[in-house]
């Protein structure tokens, strides 16, 4: 896909994480914030504070990717609006899960988030891993030669590239979903 031709608004990783929670099941903002807290499976990859969850929910609703489903009584407060992913939101998330990230620096955030979300939703991540390996093939080849040790930036890029290559190879060899185990005691959603 040519990015310049894509007229759909891009989403932040916060918004993708919130949308993924809504695709799992309808939820209210407080529940989503809990699913994205630091001590949860998703939160170990990408944390989103409650304030940012509500901001993401509003934007997703404005874009037609999320919609209110019902209201639930709040725990000692006002009723909570429960949101779910719209049909369009589900389709956008499925497209996003299939697209490789552009840069090696995006592996730690975006790619890991995609892999964990794919597993949680029962989506085969094998095609994403294969596409990601193709996306990075040229860059990883260029970084394969060890630079002079007096160039810390080049040395960092070399080792980072080697780590990403090994990670992708391990995912491809073991089956993407089998290679990313749930953290002990991780929130199942």
PDB file of C-alpha atoms in Angstrom, residues 14 18 29-30 33 48-58:
ATOM      1  CA  UNK A  14      -2.453   3.871  22.061  1.00  0.00           C
ATOM      2  CA  UNK A  18      -7.576   0.319  22.749  1.00  0.00           C
ATOM      3  CA  UNK A  29     -12.804   2.725  29.573  1.00  0.00           C
ATOM      4  CA  UNK A  30     -11.904   1.684  33.102  1.00  0.00           C
ATOM      5  CA  UNK A  33      -7.221   0.838  31.211  1.00  0.00           C
ATOM      6  CA  UNK A  48      -1.920   3.257  28.197  1.00  0.00           C
ATOM      7  CA  UNK A  49      -3.069   5.404  31.112  1.00  0.00           C
ATOM      8  CA  UNK A  50      -6.750   5.794  31.874  1.00  0.00           C
ATOM      9  CA  UNK A  51      -6.742   9.393  30.622  1.00  0.00           C
ATOM     10  CA  UNK A  52      -5.239   8.309  27.289  1.00  0.00           C
ATOM     11  CA  UNK A  53      -7.677   5.393  27.045  1.00  0.00           C
ATOM     12  CA  UNK A  54     -10.610   7.829  27.163  1.00  0.00           C
ATOM     13  CA  UNK A  55      -8.926  10.094  24.615  1.00  0.00           C
ATOM     14  CA  UNK A  56      -8.374   7.080  22.318  1.00  0.00           C
ATOM     15  CA  UNK A  57     -11.982   5.950  22.780  1.00  0.00           C
ATOM     16  CA  UNK A  58     -13.262   9.378  21.748  1.00  0.00           C
TER      17      UNK A  58
END
